[in-house]
Amino acid sequence: MKRLAHITLIPMGLAFGATAVKAETVRLVTLEYPPYQYEAGPDADGIVVRILRDAFAKMNADISIEVLPWKRSLKMVETGDADAIFTAYKTAERETFLDYSKTVLMPQVVSVWVNKDKSVAFDGSMDSLSDVSIGLVDGLSYGGTVDDAIKSGVLTSLDYARKAPTTSRNSWVGGSMPSS
């Protein structure tokens, strides 16, 4: 009889345990980078936000998305205060605390923009931009080529902002920056 009680209680315990377990909300962080992701009142919105909400909904998983300054977002995933971050270029340093998917969530091209009344000659090398004042978002990777030029001191006139600008400037012209 004792053996029968154990056999009966184990399946009952498993069934109770399965119904009592509720997955926690997955906490995602990101930077403001329209149109990919941006604050929309108390919520986040944008192309990537919509893709993520749809993907997690198909998995019956709850998510929260916070739009924060980039360096804070990176620190939060590094310390475990957030579960995931998007959209982040892969770097060797980040691979020490992030796992990247094999599929790119949203392909992006990094571009450089200058006022059209300014004369900036870009010949494809970072050396040609060595004396140009460049605005960057603090903590953001601009791909291996740019990141290496900053680390090696080729690009020195750098102005860092806490977050990406959210307004468009119709008077600007631009060109793609190689991002390896």
N, CA, C and O of each residue as an XYZ file, in Angstrom:
720
protein
N       0.815     -1.190      0.000
C       0.000      0.000      0.000
C       0.868      1.267      0.000
O       0.553      2.256     -0.661
N       1.983      1.205      0.771
C       2.902      2.330      0.802
C       3.469      2.603     -0.589
O       3.601      3.757     -0.996
N       3.803      1.533     -1.317
C       4.350      1.673     -2.659
C       3.310      2.303     -3.583
O       3.666      3.141     -4.411
N       2.067      1.933     -3.469
C       1.001      2.491     -4.288
C       0.843      3.992     -4.001
O       0.586      4.768     -4.921
N       0.991      4.399     -2.763
C       0.870      5.811     -2.395
C       1.982      6.622     -3.061
O       1.730      7.716     -3.566
N       3.205      6.098     -3.065
C       4.304      6.791     -3.715
C       4.068      6.924     -5.222
O       4.312      7.979     -5.807
N       3.600      5.859     -5.829
C       3.354      5.874     -7.274
C       2.250      6.880     -7.607
O       2.328      7.559     -8.631
N       1.231      6.985     -6.763
C       0.130      7.915     -6.999
C       0.558      9.353     -6.731
O       0.179     10.255     -7.478
N       1.325      9.579     -5.701
C       1.701     10.936     -5.321
C       2.707     11.565     -6.291
O       2.684     12.777     -6.506
N       3.566     10.769     -6.861
C       4.564     11.325     -7.793
C       3.880     11.961     -8.998
O       4.169     13.120     -9.299
N       2.976     11.254     -9.715
C       2.309     11.920    -10.839
C       1.476     13.115    -10.399
O       1.408     14.111    -11.119
N       0.841     13.040     -9.236
C       0.046     14.168     -8.750
C       0.957     15.364     -8.467
O       0.594     16.503     -8.758
N       2.131     15.107     -7.904
C       3.096     16.169     -7.619
C       3.606     16.800     -8.895
O       3.753     18.020     -8.978
N       3.876     15.969     -9.893
C       4.342     16.496    -11.179
C       3.257     17.342    -11.843
O       3.551     18.404    -12.392
N       2.023     16.887    -11.799
C       0.926     17.642    -12.400
C       0.724     18.963    -11.668
O       0.511     19.994    -12.306
N       0.786     18.945    -10.352
C       0.628     20.170     -9.579
C       1.782     21.121     -9.866
O       1.571     22.319    -10.056
N       2.992     20.595     -9.897
C       4.173     21.413    -10.166
C       4.105     22.050    -11.540
O       4.502     23.203    -11.705
N       3.612     21.325    -12.523
C       3.549     21.848    -13.880
C       2.546     22.990    -13.984
O       2.776     23.937    -14.736
N       1.446     22.923    -13.252
C       0.459     23.993    -13.323
C       0.846     25.178    -12.447
O       0.411     26.300    -12.706
N       1.655     24.949    -11.418
C       2.012     26.022    -10.498
C       3.167     26.873    -11.024
O       3.363     27.999    -10.566
N       3.928     26.351    -11.975
C       5.085     27.081    -12.487
C       4.631     28.089    -13.533
O       3.954     27.727    -14.495
N       4.998     29.339    -13.350
C       4.709     30.397    -14.323
C       6.029     31.062    -14.678
O       6.763     31.512    -13.798
N       6.325     31.121    -15.957
C       7.584     31.724    -16.394
C       7.586     33.211    -16.053
O       6.552     33.876    -16.129
N       8.745     33.721    -15.682
C       8.887     35.140    -15.399
C       8.928     35.930    -16.697
O       9.222     35.387    -17.762
N       8.636     37.196    -16.595
C       8.720     38.087    -17.748
C      10.184     38.259    -18.146
O      11.041     38.495    -17.295
N      10.459     38.139    -19.429
C      11.808     38.322    -19.953
C      12.025     39.826    -20.114
O      11.264     40.508    -20.800
N      13.068     40.325    -19.474
C      13.353     41.762    -19.484
C      14.373     42.086    -20.573
O      15.524     41.655    -20.505
N      13.936     42.857    -21.589
C      14.783     43.267    -22.702
C      15.096     44.755    -22.588
O      14.249     45.550    -22.179
N      16.320     45.118    -22.953
C      16.728     46.524    -22.961
C      17.314     46.867    -24.324
O      17.797     45.999    -25.051
N      17.258     48.150    -24.649
C      17.765     48.615    -25.929
C      17.992     50.117    -25.866
O      17.673     50.759    -24.866
N      18.543     50.672    -26.935
C      18.702     52.115    -27.036
C      17.607     52.678    -27.923
O      16.944     51.935    -28.645
N      17.417     53.984    -27.871
C      16.483     54.653    -28.763
C      17.167     54.785    -30.118
O      18.186     55.465    -30.242
N      16.607     54.133    -31.129
C      17.222     54.125    -32.457
C      16.124     53.977    -33.511
O      15.988     52.925    -34.134
N      15.336     55.053    -33.703
C      14.242     54.985    -34.671
C      14.759     54.691    -36.069
O      15.846     55.168    -36.397
N      14.090     53.971    -36.887
C      12.761     53.404    -36.676
C      12.795     51.996    -36.072
O      11.752     51.354    -35.943
N      13.979     51.516    -35.704
C      14.112     50.159    -35.186
C      13.457     50.004    -33.819
O      12.669     49.083    -33.602
N      13.787     50.912    -32.897
C      13.204     50.870    -31.560
C      13.229     52.276    -30.966
O      14.192     53.024    -31.130
N      12.151     52.611    -30.277
C      12.040     53.940    -29.697
C      10.954     53.939    -28.635
O      10.106     53.047    -28.591
N      10.994     54.966    -27.771
C       9.949     55.120    -26.769
C       8.708     55.672    -27.444
O       8.784     56.576    -28.276
N       7.567     55.117    -27.076
C       6.279     55.593    -27.578
C       5.363     55.717    -26.376
O       4.581     54.814    -26.079
N       5.467     56.843    -25.688
C       4.736     57.008    -24.425
C       5.363     56.101    -23.387
O       6.586     56.075    -23.246
N       4.546     55.357    -22.659
C       5.106     54.473    -21.630
C       5.663     53.159    -22.186
O       6.275     52.385    -21.450
N       5.455     52.908    -23.470
C       5.882     51.659    -24.092
C       6.995     51.894    -25.102
O       7.357     53.030    -25.408
N       7.523     50.795    -25.608
C       8.491     50.836    -26.700
C       7.766     50.445    -27.979
O       6.788     49.699    -27.947
N       8.251     50.949    -29.094
C       7.691     50.593    -30.393
C       8.811     50.631    -31.416
O       9.939     51.003    -31.094
N       8.509     50.253    -32.628
C       9.472     50.242    -33.718
C       9.474     48.900    -34.414
O       8.859     47.939    -33.953
N      10.176     48.850    -35.530
C      10.201     47.639    -36.353
C      10.703     46.434    -35.565
O      10.061     45.384    -35.574
N      11.827     46.566    -34.893
C      12.412     45.440    -34.164
C      11.558     45.090    -32.946
O      11.394     43.913    -32.626
N      11.022     46.086    -32.274
C      10.152     45.838    -31.114
C       8.956     44.988    -31.535
O       8.580     44.051    -30.830
N       8.365     45.307    -32.667
C       7.194     44.554    -33.150
C       7.572     43.117    -33.510
O       6.815     42.186    -33.237
N       8.741     42.943    -34.120
C       9.208     41.584    -34.437
C       9.397     40.781    -33.154
O       8.969     39.630    -33.069
N      10.037     41.387    -32.160
C      10.281     40.685    -30.894
C       8.984     40.368    -30.156
O       8.829     39.265    -29.634
N       8.056     41.312    -30.106
C       6.771     41.050    -29.431
C       6.053     39.876    -30.098
O       5.497     39.014    -29.417
N       6.069     39.849    -31.427
C       5.415     38.766    -32.161
C       6.104     37.427    -31.894
O       5.434     36.422    -31.656
N       7.433     37.410    -31.931
C       8.182     36.170    -31.715
C       7.947     35.620    -30.312
O       7.706     34.425    -30.144
N       8.017     36.490    -29.303
C       7.806     36.026    -27.926
C       6.358     35.617    -27.698
O       6.101     34.686    -26.935
N       5.401     36.291    -28.341
C       3.999     35.908    -28.220
C       3.772     34.500    -28.776
O       2.994     33.726    -28.218
N       4.455     34.171    -29.875
C       4.331     32.831    -30.455
C       4.887     31.758    -29.526
O       4.510     30.590    -29.617
N       5.790     32.165    -28.628
C       6.353     31.232    -27.638
C       5.599     31.296    -26.312
O       5.994     30.663    -25.333
N       4.497     32.074    -26.289
C       3.727     32.291    -25.056
C       4.604     32.804    -23.921
O       4.440     32.399    -22.770
N       5.526     33.686    -24.245
C       6.432     34.259    -23.240
C       6.141     35.748    -23.088
O       5.960     36.467    -24.070
N       6.100     36.185    -21.852
C       5.891     37.601    -21.562
C       7.224     38.335    -21.617
O       8.242     37.829    -21.144
N       7.212     39.541    -22.204
C       8.425     40.364    -22.244
C       8.114     41.782    -21.799
O       6.987     42.264    -21.911
N       9.147     42.431    -21.292
C       9.085     43.874    -21.079
C      10.276     44.456    -21.831
O      11.348     43.853    -21.874
N      10.082     45.620    -22.418
C      11.141     46.267    -23.192
C      11.336     47.675    -22.651
O      10.395     48.464    -22.576
N      12.582     47.977    -22.272
C      12.921     49.307    -21.785
C      13.898     49.966    -22.751
O      14.875     49.348    -23.174
N      13.631     51.215    -23.094
C      14.517     52.007    -23.935
C      15.344     52.875    -22.994
O      14.811     53.741    -22.300
N      16.652     52.634    -22.979
C      17.563     53.286    -22.042
C      18.813     53.764    -22.764
O      19.037     53.396    -23.917
N      19.633     54.581    -22.102
C      20.930     54.891    -22.701
C      21.714     53.598    -22.940
O      21.635     52.663    -22.143
N      22.462     53.550    -24.031
C      23.128     52.328    -24.470
C      24.082     51.750    -23.435
O      24.053     50.547    -23.175
N      24.922     52.582    -22.844
C      25.885     52.064    -21.865
C      25.169     51.429    -20.680
O      25.618     50.406    -20.164
N      24.064     52.020    -20.243
C      23.291     51.444    -19.136
C      22.688     50.102    -19.547
O      22.691     49.151    -18.764
N      22.174     50.024    -20.767
C      21.610     48.768    -21.264
C      22.665     47.664    -21.280
O      22.412     46.547    -20.830
N      23.849     47.984    -21.803
C      24.943     46.996    -21.831
C      25.318     46.543    -20.423
O      25.516     45.353    -20.179
N      25.413     47.486    -19.512
C      25.787     47.155    -18.133
C      24.722     46.259    -17.495
O      25.048     45.340    -16.744
N      23.465     46.528    -17.792
C      22.379     45.731    -17.211
C      22.419     44.277    -17.654
O      22.169     43.384    -16.845
N      22.727     44.020    -18.922
C      22.821     42.620    -19.353
C      24.102     41.979    -18.834
O      24.131     40.781    -18.550
N      25.156     42.773    -18.711
C      26.417     42.238    -18.193
C      26.274     41.808    -16.733
O      26.844     40.796    -16.325
N      25.519     42.569    -15.951
C      25.353     42.267    -14.521
C      24.164     41.357    -14.235
O      23.973     40.924    -13.099
N      23.363     41.064    -15.260
C      22.208     40.203    -15.057
C      20.952     40.941    -14.626
O      19.958     40.311    -14.268
N      20.982     42.278    -14.657
C      19.793     43.060    -14.310
C      18.784     43.097    -15.455
O      17.644     43.517    -15.260
N      19.192     42.664    -16.637
C      18.300     42.496    -17.782
C      18.659     41.161    -18.428
O      19.792     40.691    -18.330
N      17.677     40.566    -19.086
C      17.875     39.234    -19.673
C      18.487     39.271    -21.070
O      19.203     38.349    -21.461
N      18.207     40.332    -21.819
C      18.700     40.395    -23.203
C      18.746     41.847    -23.656
O      18.111     42.728    -23.077
N      19.527     42.064    -24.721
C      19.682     43.392    -25.305
C      19.563     43.270    -26.820
O      19.918     42.245    -27.401
N      19.068     44.309    -27.441
C      18.993     44.360    -28.900
C      19.120     45.808    -29.303
O      18.813     46.658    -28.467
N      19.514     46.154    -30.419
C      20.246     45.504    -31.480
C      21.727     45.813    -31.252
O      22.126     46.977    -31.284
N      22.515     44.818    -31.029
C      23.911     45.010    -30.620
C      24.866     44.346    -31.608
O      24.760     43.154    -31.897
N      25.808     45.153    -32.121
C      26.859     44.578    -32.946
C      27.686     43.604    -32.109
O      27.896     43.808    -30.914
N      28.141     42.562    -32.756
C      28.974     41.570    -32.077
C      30.405     42.083    -31.994
O      31.010     42.443    -33.004
N      30.938     42.112    -30.770
C      32.340     42.453    -30.559
C      32.942     41.394    -29.640
O      32.215     40.708    -28.922
N      34.247     41.262    -29.662
C      34.927     40.273    -28.801
C      34.634     40.550    -27.331
O      34.394     39.618    -26.564
N      34.652     41.811    -26.934
C      34.378     42.156    -25.535
C      32.962     41.747    -25.133
O      32.762     41.182    -24.058
N      31.998     42.026    -25.975
C      30.600     41.696    -25.660
C      30.363     40.193    -25.627
O      29.507     39.710    -24.886
N      31.126     39.450    -26.435
C      30.951     37.996    -26.435
C      31.349     37.366    -25.103
O      31.041     36.198    -24.862
N      32.027     38.117    -24.233
C      32.379     37.585    -22.917
C      31.166     37.523    -21.993
O      31.182     36.785    -21.008
N      30.102     38.296    -22.297
C      28.915     38.260    -21.443
C      27.596     38.159    -22.209
O      26.531     38.118    -21.593
N      27.650     38.120    -23.540
C      26.442     37.977    -24.353
C      26.536     36.738    -25.231
O      27.621     36.359    -25.673
N      25.399     36.113    -25.478
C      25.293     35.044    -26.461
C      24.543     35.614    -27.652
O      23.443     36.145    -27.498
N      25.120     35.510    -28.824
C      24.493     36.037    -30.033
C      23.796     34.920    -30.780
O      24.289     33.793    -30.827
N      22.650     35.228    -31.364
C      21.955     34.248    -32.193
C      22.697     34.115    -33.520
O      23.459     35.000    -33.911
N      22.467     33.016    -34.194
C      23.091     32.816    -35.500
C      22.403     33.656    -36.565
O      23.012     34.022    -37.570
N      21.138     33.956    -36.339
C      20.369     34.758    -37.279
C      20.366     36.208    -36.808
O      20.079     36.486    -35.643
N      20.683     37.129    -37.711
C      20.666     38.547    -37.384
C      19.214     38.999    -37.301
O      18.430     38.766    -38.221
N      18.865     39.635    -36.209
C      17.493     40.092    -35.997
C      17.103     41.158    -37.011
O      16.037     41.073    -37.620
N      17.957     42.163    -37.198
C      17.679     43.240    -38.137
C      18.998     43.726    -38.725
O      19.793     44.350    -38.023
N      19.242     43.446    -40.015
C      20.475     43.936    -40.640
C      20.497     45.468    -40.622
O      19.476     46.112    -40.865
N      21.659     46.040    -40.335
C      21.791     47.492    -40.294
C      23.074     47.906    -40.995
O      24.064     47.175    -40.993
N      23.042     49.076    -41.588
C      24.223     49.665    -42.207
C      24.576     50.893    -41.392
O      23.718     51.738    -41.138
N      25.827     50.999    -40.981
C      26.287     52.173    -40.252
C      26.711     53.214    -41.280
O      27.449     52.902    -42.215
N      26.253     54.434    -41.113
C      26.545     55.502    -42.070
C      27.139     56.705    -41.362
O      26.941     56.913    -40.165
N      27.864     57.481    -42.131
C      28.432     58.733    -41.652
C      27.716     59.857    -42.388
O      27.510     59.793    -43.599
N      27.340     60.889    -41.632
C      26.610     62.007    -42.220
C      27.341     63.303    -41.922
O      27.879     63.486    -40.830
N      27.358     64.199    -42.898
C      27.941     65.531    -42.703
C      26.984     66.554    -43.302
O      26.200     66.239    -44.197
N      27.059     67.783    -42.796
C      26.282     68.857    -43.408
C      26.732     69.001    -44.853
O      27.926     68.947    -45.144
N      25.771     69.186    -45.763
C      26.143     69.222    -47.179
C      26.967     70.444    -47.558
O      27.578     70.463    -48.627
N      26.996     71.459    -46.711
C      27.839     72.621    -47.006
C      29.266     72.449    -46.483
O      30.084     73.358    -46.630
N      29.580     71.305    -45.878
C      30.933     71.018    -45.379
C      31.672     70.168    -46.399
O      31.067     69.383    -47.129
N      32.976     70.334    -46.439
C      33.792     69.551    -47.346
C      34.563     68.502    -46.540
O      35.511     68.828    -45.826
N      34.149     67.259    -46.662
C      34.842     66.157    -45.993
C      35.162     65.121    -47.056
O      34.267     64.590    -47.714
N      36.438     64.844    -47.214
C      36.875     63.873    -48.220
C      37.103     62.532    -47.539
O      38.019     62.379    -46.732
N      36.263     61.572    -47.872
C      36.417     60.215    -47.341
C      36.865     59.323    -48.477
O      36.143     59.141    -49.457
N      38.073     58.759    -48.346
C      38.624     57.927    -49.424
C      38.499     56.434    -49.123
O      39.104     55.605    -49.803
N      37.706     56.096    -48.095
C      37.533     54.695    -47.727
C      38.388     54.276    -46.549
O      38.181     53.207    -45.976
N      39.357     55.120    -46.181
C      40.213     54.780    -45.036
C      39.855     55.653    -43.843
O      39.424     56.795    -44.007
N      40.032     55.125    -42.669
C      39.769     55.884    -41.457
C      40.752     57.042    -41.306
O      40.429     58.056    -40.688
N      41.952     56.892    -41.869
C      42.951     57.967    -41.817
C      42.428     59.259    -42.449
O      42.774     60.353    -42.003
N      41.605     59.137    -43.475
C      41.078     60.332    -44.144
C      40.089     61.090    -43.261
O      39.725     62.223    -43.578
N      39.651     60.482    -42.161
C      38.729     61.142    -41.233
C      39.405     61.521    -39.915
O      38.735     61.894    -38.952
N      40.734     61.423    -39.880
C      41.452     61.613    -38.615
C      41.275     62.995    -38.007
O      41.307     63.128    -36.783
N      41.090     64.024    -38.820
C      40.948     65.381    -38.273
C      39.498     65.868    -38.283
O      39.243     67.046    -38.036
N      38.553     64.980    -38.564
C      37.140     65.338    -38.637
C      36.490     65.124    -37.273
O      36.709     64.097    -36.631
N      35.695     66.093    -36.835
C      34.925     65.950    -35.600
C      33.762     64.997    -35.870
O      32.983     65.206    -36.800
N      33.650     63.945    -35.047
C      32.654     62.902    -35.279
C      31.795     62.735    -34.028
O      32.316     62.614    -32.919
N      30.493     62.729    -34.213
C      29.558     62.496    -33.125
C      29.213     61.020    -33.053
O      28.893     60.399    -34.066
N      29.277     60.462    -31.856
C      28.997     59.039    -31.640
C      28.081     58.871    -30.428
O      27.994     59.753    -29.573
N      27.411     57.744    -30.371
C      26.642     57.405    -29.176
C      27.567     56.645    -28.241
O      28.206     55.677    -28.653
N      27.644     57.072    -26.993
C      28.545     56.491    -26.006
C      28.266     54.998    -25.809
O      27.135     54.595    -25.538
N      29.310     54.198    -25.951
C      29.205     52.757    -25.724
C      28.752     51.958    -26.922
O      28.764     50.728    -26.872
N      28.352     52.609    -27.996
C      27.878     51.918    -29.193
C      29.064     51.447    -30.021
O      30.071     52.148    -30.124
N      28.949     50.270    -30.607
C      29.965     49.801    -31.536
C      29.554     50.223    -32.938
O      28.390     50.089    -33.316
N      30.492     50.724    -33.693
C      30.234     51.110    -35.074
C      30.893     50.136    -36.043
O      31.167     50.480    -37.193
N      31.142     48.930    -35.574
C      31.782     47.906    -36.384
C      33.284     47.917    -36.165
O      33.843     48.892    -35.664
N      33.919     46.842    -36.540
C      35.341     46.654    -36.287
C      36.233     47.743    -36.854
O      37.183     48.165    -36.195
N      35.946     48.204    -38.062
C      36.795     49.208    -38.699
C      36.841     50.495    -37.887
O      37.920     51.013    -37.599
N      35.685     51.007    -37.523
C      35.607     52.250    -36.756
C      36.106     52.029    -35.333
O      36.884     52.831    -34.816
N      35.664     50.947    -34.698
C      36.095     50.670    -33.317
C      37.615     50.575    -33.224
O      38.213     51.097    -32.283
N      38.244     49.909    -34.198
C      39.710     49.801    -34.210
C      40.370     51.169    -34.427
O      41.402     51.459    -33.820
N      39.782     52.009    -35.289
C      40.346     53.341    -35.542
C      40.265     54.213    -34.288
O      41.146     55.041    -34.054
N      39.235     54.036    -33.498
C      39.119     54.790    -32.246
C      40.146     54.282    -31.241
O      40.861     55.072    -30.624
N      40.219     52.962    -31.079
C      41.163     52.381    -30.116
C      42.611     52.703    -30.454
O      43.421     52.936    -29.556
N      42.943     52.716    -31.737
C      44.333     52.957    -32.143
C      44.684     54.446    -32.180
O      45.845     54.799    -32.383
N      43.699     55.317    -31.987
C      43.973     56.749    -31.969
C      43.926     57.421    -33.325
O      44.306     58.586    -33.443
N      43.470     56.718    -34.355
C      43.343     57.329    -35.683
C      42.236     58.380    -35.650
O      42.405     59.482    -36.171
N      41.104     58.036    -35.036
C      40.007     58.995    -34.884
C      40.107     59.583    -33.481
O      40.000     58.863    -32.489
N      40.311     60.883    -33.406
C      40.553     61.497    -32.092
C      39.572     62.599    -31.735
O      39.380     62.884    -30.553
N      38.950     63.222    -32.713
C      38.034     64.328    -32.429
C      36.619     63.775    -32.313
O      35.803     63.920    -33.223
N      36.344     63.137    -31.173
C      35.091     62.420    -30.977
C      34.220     63.123    -29.945
O      34.699     63.541    -28.891
N      32.947     63.246    -30.261
C      31.979     63.878    -29.372
C      30.911     62.832    -29.055
O      30.156     62.424    -29.938
N      30.850     62.398    -27.795
C      29.943     61.319    -27.408
C      28.633     61.843    -26.838
O      28.621     62.768    -26.025
N      27.530     61.242    -27.274
C      26.198     61.545    -26.757
C      25.692     60.344    -25.972
O      26.075     59.212    -26.265
N      24.839     60.571    -24.982
C      24.265     59.473    -24.187
C      23.332     58.601    -25.010
O      23.259     57.390    -24.797
N      22.616     59.212    -25.953
C      21.696     58.436    -26.781
C      21.683     58.979    -28.189
O      22.141     60.092    -28.450
N      21.148     58.174    -29.099
C      21.121     58.553    -30.511
C      20.147     59.694    -30.729
O      19.109     59.759    -30.071
N      20.469     60.595    -31.647
C      19.520     61.662    -31.971
C      18.272     61.058    -32.603
O      18.357     60.060    -33.319
N      17.132     61.650    -32.344
C      15.881     61.090    -32.843
C      15.228     61.964    -33.904
O      14.143     61.635    -34.382
N      15.858     63.063    -34.282
C      15.282     63.925    -35.308
C      16.006     63.712    -36.617
O      17.195     63.392    -36.631
N      15.303     63.887    -37.709
C      15.953     63.755    -39.014
C      16.416     65.131    -39.469
O      15.837     66.150    -39.093
N      17.448     65.147    -40.271
C      17.980     66.405    -40.793
C      18.023     66.294    -42.309
O      18.913     65.661    -42.878
N      17.057     66.912    -42.941
C      16.948     66.821    -44.388
C      18.106     67.482    -45.123
O      18.332     67.210    -46.301
N      18.838     68.350    -44.431
C      19.915     69.058    -45.115
C      21.227     68.292    -45.091
O      22.263     68.835    -45.474
N      21.202     67.055    -44.653
C      22.439     66.273    -44.549
C      22.552     65.307    -45.709
O      21.558     64.854    -46.277
N      23.790     65.010    -46.037
C      24.064     63.958    -47.034
C      24.917     62.926    -46.335
O      25.561     63.240    -45.334
N      24.939     61.726    -46.822
C      25.712     60.715    -46.112
C      26.251     59.650    -47.032
O      26.007     59.647    -48.238
N      26.986     58.752    -46.428
C      27.539     57.635    -47.159
C      27.758     56.477    -46.221
O      27.938     56.684    -45.021
N      27.747     55.293    -46.722
C      27.924     54.119    -45.881
C      29.347     54.008    -45.381
O      30.305     54.269    -46.109
N      29.465     53.618    -44.136
C      30.750     53.401    -43.486
C      31.017     51.898    -43.497
O      30.115     51.125    -43.172
N      32.195     51.467    -43.850
C      32.475     50.032    -43.809
C      32.375     49.535    -42.376
O      32.988     50.118    -41.482
N      31.620     48.476    -42.137
C      31.481     47.946    -40.782
C      31.808     46.452    -40.816
O      30.979     45.624    -41.194
N      33.012     46.140    -40.420
C      33.420     44.740    -40.452
C      33.299     44.128    -39.092
O      33.598     42.947    -38.918
